[in-house]
mmCIF file with all atom_site columns, C-alpha atoms in Angstrom:
data_model
loop_
_atom_site.group_PDB
_atom_site.id
_atom_site.type_symbol
_atom_site.label_atom_id
_atom_site.label_alt_id
_atom_site.label_comp_id
_atom_site.label_asym_id
_atom_site.label_entity_id
_atom_site.label_seq_id
_atom_site.pdbx_PDB_ins_code
_atom_site.Cartn_x
_atom_site.Cartn_y
_atom_site.Cartn_z
_atom_site.occupancy
_atom_site.B_iso_or_equiv
_atom_site.pdbx_formal_charge
_atom_site.auth_seq_id
_atom_site.auth_comp_id
_atom_site.auth_asym_id
_atom_site.auth_atom_id
_atom_site.pdbx_PDB_model_num
ATOM 1   C CA . UNK Y 1 1   ? 1.922  21.953 15.638  1.00 59.00 ? 1   UNK Y CA 1
ATOM 2   C CA . UNK Y 1 2   ? 3.817  22.138 12.070  1.00 76.00 ? 2   UNK Y CA 1
ATOM 3   C CA . UNK Y 1 3   ? 2.524  24.723 9.830   1.00 88.00 ? 3   UNK Y CA 1
ATOM 4   C CA . UNK Y 1 4   ? 0.912  23.323 6.131   1.00 94.00 ? 4   UNK Y CA 1
ATOM 5   C CA . UNK Y 1 5   ? 2.716  24.811 2.947   1.00 94.00 ? 5   UNK Y CA 1
ATOM 6   C CA . UNK Y 1 6   ? 3.040  23.650 -0.464  1.00 97.00 ? 6   UNK Y CA 1
ATOM 7   C CA . UNK Y 1 7   ? 6.302  24.712 -2.195  1.00 97.00 ? 7   UNK Y CA 1
ATOM 8   C CA . UNK Y 1 8   ? 7.484  24.255 -5.844  1.00 97.00 ? 8   UNK Y CA 1
ATOM 9   C CA . UNK Y 1 9   ? 10.726 22.776 -7.122  1.00 97.00 ? 9   UNK Y CA 1
ATOM 10  C CA . UNK Y 1 10  ? 11.479 23.079 -10.717 1.00 97.00 ? 10  UNK Y CA 1
ATOM 11  C CA . UNK Y 1 11  ? 14.539 20.900 -12.055 1.00 95.00 ? 11  UNK Y CA 1
ATOM 12  C CA . UNK Y 1 12  ? 17.289 22.071 -13.137 1.00 95.00 ? 12  UNK Y CA 1
ATOM 13  C CA . UNK Y 1 13  ? 16.946 25.259 -11.035 1.00 96.00 ? 13  UNK Y CA 1
ATOM 14  C CA . UNK Y 1 14  ? 18.188 26.368 -7.491  1.00 97.00 ? 14  UNK Y CA 1
ATOM 15  C CA . UNK Y 1 15  ? 15.404 25.857 -4.943  1.00 98.00 ? 15  UNK Y CA 1
ATOM 16  C CA . UNK Y 1 16  ? 15.712 28.333 -1.881  1.00 98.00 ? 16  UNK Y CA 1
ATOM 17  C CA . UNK Y 1 17  ? 13.218 29.656 0.306   1.00 97.00 ? 17  UNK Y CA 1
ATOM 18  C CA . UNK Y 1 18  ? 13.146 31.347 3.686   1.00 97.00 ? 18  UNK Y CA 1
ATOM 19  C CA . UNK Y 1 19  ? 10.760 31.120 6.564   1.00 96.00 ? 19  UNK Y CA 1
ATOM 20  C CA . UNK Y 1 20  ? 10.750 33.181 9.801   1.00 96.00 ? 20  UNK Y CA 1
ATOM 21  C CA . UNK Y 1 21  ? 9.500  31.196 13.027  1.00 96.00 ? 21  UNK Y CA 1
ATOM 22  C CA . UNK Y 1 22  ? 7.152  33.029 15.484  1.00 94.00 ? 22  UNK Y CA 1
ATOM 23  C CA . UNK Y 1 23  ? 5.396  31.629 18.825  1.00 90.00 ? 23  UNK Y CA 1
ATOM 24  C CA . UNK Y 1 24  ? 1.968  33.563 19.626  1.00 91.00 ? 24  UNK Y CA 1
ATOM 25  C CA . UNK Y 1 25  ? 2.743  35.963 16.454  1.00 93.00 ? 25  UNK Y CA 1
ATOM 26  C CA . UNK Y 1 26  ? 5.910  36.907 18.135  1.00 96.00 ? 26  UNK Y CA 1
ATOM 27  C CA . UNK Y 1 27  ? 9.203  36.088 16.416  1.00 97.00 ? 27  UNK Y CA 1
ATOM 28  C CA . UNK Y 1 28  ? 11.344 33.419 17.962  1.00 96.00 ? 28  UNK Y CA 1
ATOM 29  C CA . UNK Y 1 29  ? 15.413 33.977 18.313  1.00 97.00 ? 29  UNK Y CA 1
ATOM 30  C CA . UNK Y 1 30  ? 16.686 31.142 16.984  1.00 97.00 ? 30  UNK Y CA 1
ATOM 31  C CA . UNK Y 1 31  ? 20.189 31.911 17.509  1.00 97.00 ? 31  UNK Y CA 1
ATOM 32  C CA . UNK Y 1 32  ? 21.401 28.501 18.084  1.00 97.00 ? 32  UNK Y CA 1
ATOM 33  C CA . UNK Y 1 33  ? 19.223 26.283 17.019  1.00 98.00 ? 33  UNK Y CA 1
ATOM 34  C CA . UNK Y 1 34  ? 19.310 23.807 13.736  1.00 98.00 ? 34  UNK Y CA 1
ATOM 35  C CA . UNK Y 1 35  ? 16.892 22.882 10.977  1.00 98.00 ? 35  UNK Y CA 1
ATOM 36  C CA . UNK Y 1 36  ? 16.526 19.503 9.067   1.00 98.00 ? 36  UNK Y CA 1
ATOM 37  C CA . UNK Y 1 37  ? 14.227 18.690 6.160   1.00 97.00 ? 37  UNK Y CA 1
ATOM 38  C CA . UNK Y 1 38  ? 13.335 16.197 3.742   1.00 97.00 ? 38  UNK Y CA 1
ATOM 39  C CA . UNK Y 1 39  ? 11.579 15.819 0.500   1.00 97.00 ? 39  UNK Y CA 1
ATOM 40  C CA . UNK Y 1 40  ? 10.069 11.944 -0.719  1.00 97.00 ? 40  UNK Y CA 1
ATOM 41  C CA . UNK Y 1 41  ? 8.416  10.815 -3.770  1.00 96.00 ? 41  UNK Y CA 1
ATOM 42  C CA . UNK Y 1 42  ? 5.887  9.370  -1.028  1.00 94.00 ? 42  UNK Y CA 1
ATOM 43  C CA . UNK Y 1 43  ? 6.182  9.275  3.295   1.00 91.00 ? 43  UNK Y CA 1
ATOM 44  C CA . UNK Y 1 44  ? 6.723  5.563  2.794   1.00 92.00 ? 44  UNK Y CA 1
ATOM 45  C CA . UNK Y 1 45  ? 9.595  5.876  0.339   1.00 92.00 ? 45  UNK Y CA 1
ATOM 46  C CA . UNK Y 1 46  ? 13.240 4.686  1.534   1.00 91.00 ? 46  UNK Y CA 1
ATOM 47  C CA . UNK Y 1 47  ? 14.996 7.141  0.009   1.00 91.00 ? 47  UNK Y CA 1
ATOM 48  C CA . UNK Y 1 48  ? 14.548 11.087 -0.100  1.00 94.00 ? 48  UNK Y CA 1
ATOM 49  C CA . UNK Y 1 49  ? 16.214 14.665 -0.794  1.00 97.00 ? 49  UNK Y CA 1
ATOM 50  C CA . UNK Y 1 50  ? 17.906 16.152 1.846   1.00 97.00 ? 50  UNK Y CA 1
ATOM 51  C CA . UNK Y 1 51  ? 17.454 20.124 1.858   1.00 98.00 ? 51  UNK Y CA 1
ATOM 52  C CA . UNK Y 1 52  ? 20.479 22.413 3.017   1.00 97.00 ? 52  UNK Y CA 1
ATOM 53  C CA . UNK Y 1 53  ? 18.869 24.178 6.076   1.00 97.00 ? 53  UNK Y CA 1
ATOM 54  C CA . UNK Y 1 54  ? 20.596 26.942 7.984   1.00 97.00 ? 54  UNK Y CA 1
ATOM 55  C CA . UNK Y 1 55  ? 19.625 29.895 10.163  1.00 98.00 ? 55  UNK Y CA 1
ATOM 56  C CA . UNK Y 1 56  ? 20.241 32.945 8.212   1.00 97.00 ? 56  UNK Y CA 1
ATOM 57  C CA . UNK Y 1 57  ? 19.171 35.565 10.829  1.00 98.00 ? 57  UNK Y CA 1
ATOM 58  C CA . UNK Y 1 58  ? 18.551 34.085 14.348  1.00 98.00 ? 58  UNK Y CA 1
ATOM 59  C CA . UNK Y 1 59  ? 17.568 37.082 16.250  1.00 98.00 ? 59  UNK Y CA 1
ATOM 60  C CA . UNK Y 1 60  ? 14.811 37.641 13.248  1.00 98.00 ? 60  UNK Y CA 1
ATOM 61  C CA . UNK Y 1 61  ? 13.788 34.110 13.646  1.00 97.00 ? 61  UNK Y CA 1
ATOM 62  C CA . UNK Y 1 62  ? 14.947 33.579 9.202   1.00 98.00 ? 62  UNK Y CA 1
ATOM 63  C CA . UNK Y 1 63  ? 15.847 30.077 8.302   1.00 98.00 ? 63  UNK Y CA 1
ATOM 64  C CA . UNK Y 1 64  ? 16.126 28.806 4.686   1.00 98.00 ? 64  UNK Y CA 1
ATOM 65  C CA . UNK Y 1 65  ? 16.075 25.559 2.945   1.00 98.00 ? 65  UNK Y CA 1
ATOM 66  C CA . UNK Y 1 66  ? 17.429 25.170 -0.068  1.00 98.00 ? 66  UNK Y CA 1
ATOM 67  C CA . UNK Y 1 67  ? 18.599 22.585 -2.993  1.00 98.00 ? 67  UNK Y CA 1
ATOM 68  C CA . UNK Y 1 68  ? 21.225 22.991 -5.467  1.00 98.00 ? 68  UNK Y CA 1
ATOM 69  C CA . UNK Y 1 69  ? 20.396 22.996 -9.323  1.00 96.00 ? 69  UNK Y CA 1
ATOM 70  C CA . UNK Y 1 70  ? 22.456 19.366 -9.493  1.00 96.00 ? 70  UNK Y CA 1
ATOM 71  C CA . UNK Y 1 71  ? 20.195 17.833 -7.019  1.00 97.00 ? 71  UNK Y CA 1
ATOM 72  C CA . UNK Y 1 72  ? 16.891 18.923 -8.292  1.00 97.00 ? 72  UNK Y CA 1
ATOM 73  C CA . UNK Y 1 73  ? 17.608 17.716 -11.721 1.00 95.00 ? 73  UNK Y CA 1
ATOM 74  C CA . UNK Y 1 74  ? 18.014 14.137 -10.102 1.00 94.00 ? 74  UNK Y CA 1
ATOM 75  C CA . UNK Y 1 75  ? 14.316 14.406 -9.096  1.00 95.00 ? 75  UNK Y CA 1
ATOM 76  C CA . UNK Y 1 76  ? 11.492 12.593 -11.094 1.00 95.00 ? 76  UNK Y CA 1
ATOM 77  C CA . UNK Y 1 77  ? 8.525  15.304 -11.814 1.00 96.00 ? 77  UNK Y CA 1
ATOM 78  C CA . UNK Y 1 78  ? 5.737  15.108 -9.720  1.00 96.00 ? 78  UNK Y CA 1
ATOM 79  C CA . UNK Y 1 79  ? 3.907  15.499 -6.283  1.00 97.00 ? 79  UNK Y CA 1
ATOM 80  C CA . UNK Y 1 80  ? 6.357  14.744 -3.331  1.00 97.00 ? 80  UNK Y CA 1
ATOM 81  C CA . UNK Y 1 81  ? 6.146  15.222 0.140   1.00 98.00 ? 81  UNK Y CA 1
ATOM 82  C CA . UNK Y 1 82  ? 8.476  17.112 2.862   1.00 97.00 ? 82  UNK Y CA 1
ATOM 83  C CA . UNK Y 1 83  ? 9.079  18.369 6.453   1.00 97.00 ? 83  UNK Y CA 1
ATOM 84  C CA . UNK Y 1 84  ? 11.099 20.337 8.119   1.00 97.00 ? 84  UNK Y CA 1
ATOM 85  C CA . UNK Y 1 85  ? 12.328 19.757 11.894  1.00 97.00 ? 85  UNK Y CA 1
ATOM 86  C CA . UNK Y 1 86  ? 13.421 22.516 14.179  1.00 97.00 ? 86  UNK Y CA 1
ATOM 87  C CA . UNK Y 1 87  ? 15.814 21.392 16.771  1.00 97.00 ? 87  UNK Y CA 1
ATOM 88  C CA . UNK Y 1 88  ? 16.140 24.428 20.034  1.00 96.00 ? 88  UNK Y CA 1
ATOM 89  C CA . UNK Y 1 89  ? 19.059 25.140 21.875  1.00 96.00 ? 89  UNK Y CA 1
ATOM 90  C CA . UNK Y 1 90  ? 17.919 22.469 24.732  1.00 96.00 ? 90  UNK Y CA 1
ATOM 91  C CA . UNK Y 1 91  ? 17.561 19.277 22.080  1.00 97.00 ? 91  UNK Y CA 1
ATOM 92  C CA . UNK Y 1 92  ? 13.807 19.830 21.633  1.00 97.00 ? 92  UNK Y CA 1
ATOM 93  C CA . UNK Y 1 93  ? 12.605 18.799 18.359  1.00 97.00 ? 93  UNK Y CA 1
ATOM 94  C CA . UNK Y 1 94  ? 9.456  20.555 16.794  1.00 96.00 ? 94  UNK Y CA 1
ATOM 95  C CA . UNK Y 1 95  ? 8.121  19.612 13.339  1.00 96.00 ? 95  UNK Y CA 1
ATOM 96  C CA . UNK Y 1 96  ? 7.473  23.103 11.801  1.00 94.00 ? 96  UNK Y CA 1
ATOM 97  C CA . UNK Y 1 97  ? 6.519  22.647 8.035   1.00 95.00 ? 97  UNK Y CA 1
ATOM 98  C CA . UNK Y 1 98  ? 5.111  19.639 6.162   1.00 96.00 ? 98  UNK Y CA 1
ATOM 99  C CA . UNK Y 1 99  ? 3.354  19.837 2.819   1.00 97.00 ? 99  UNK Y CA 1
ATOM 100 C CA . UNK Y 1 100 ? 3.633  18.688 -0.978  1.00 97.00 ? 100 UNK Y CA 1
ATOM 101 C CA . UNK Y 1 101 ? 6.293  19.296 -2.843  1.00 97.00 ? 101 UNK Y CA 1
ATOM 102 C CA . UNK Y 1 102 ? 5.381  19.612 -6.792  1.00 97.00 ? 102 UNK Y CA 1
ATOM 103 C CA . UNK Y 1 103 ? 8.426  18.782 -8.517  1.00 96.00 ? 103 UNK Y CA 1
ATOM 104 C CA . UNK Y 1 104 ? 7.929  20.732 -12.104 1.00 93.00 ? 104 UNK Y CA 1
ATOM 105 C CA . UNK Y 1 105 ? 9.634  18.779 -15.176 1.00 92.00 ? 105 UNK Y CA 1
ATOM 106 C CA . UNK Y 1 106 ? 12.770 20.754 -16.799 1.00 81.00 ? 106 UNK Y CA 1
ATOM 107 C CA . UNK Y 1 107 ? 13.006 21.066 -20.561 1.00 79.00 ? 107 UNK Y CA 1
ATOM 108 C CA . UNK Y 1 108 ? 16.458 22.538 -20.670 1.00 76.00 ? 108 UNK Y CA 1
ATOM 109 C CA . UNK Y 1 109 ? 19.396 21.003 -18.607 1.00 63.00 ? 109 UNK Y CA 1
#
């Protein structure tokens, strides 16, 4: 079951968030796992923006998703949706996170 977690993305700025994976309140070693995530203006949108998603500390269960300022500049302000998938070493895919991505309009940029 995925966790519901809303995020805020500011236009013209780098976005980076780290998350820790736990199973039954115990940190899961995610060494060798992979992550992928995307945000879209609506779930039915044909296109979206891919997160860069990497394991940053496998034994501590920490992965990070990010977008560069160049990418956030292209995003229209408003409420988007997103999710992040995890693939374990056996190939099992699990949706880890999902929610709204609030894109705040920038002034400078």
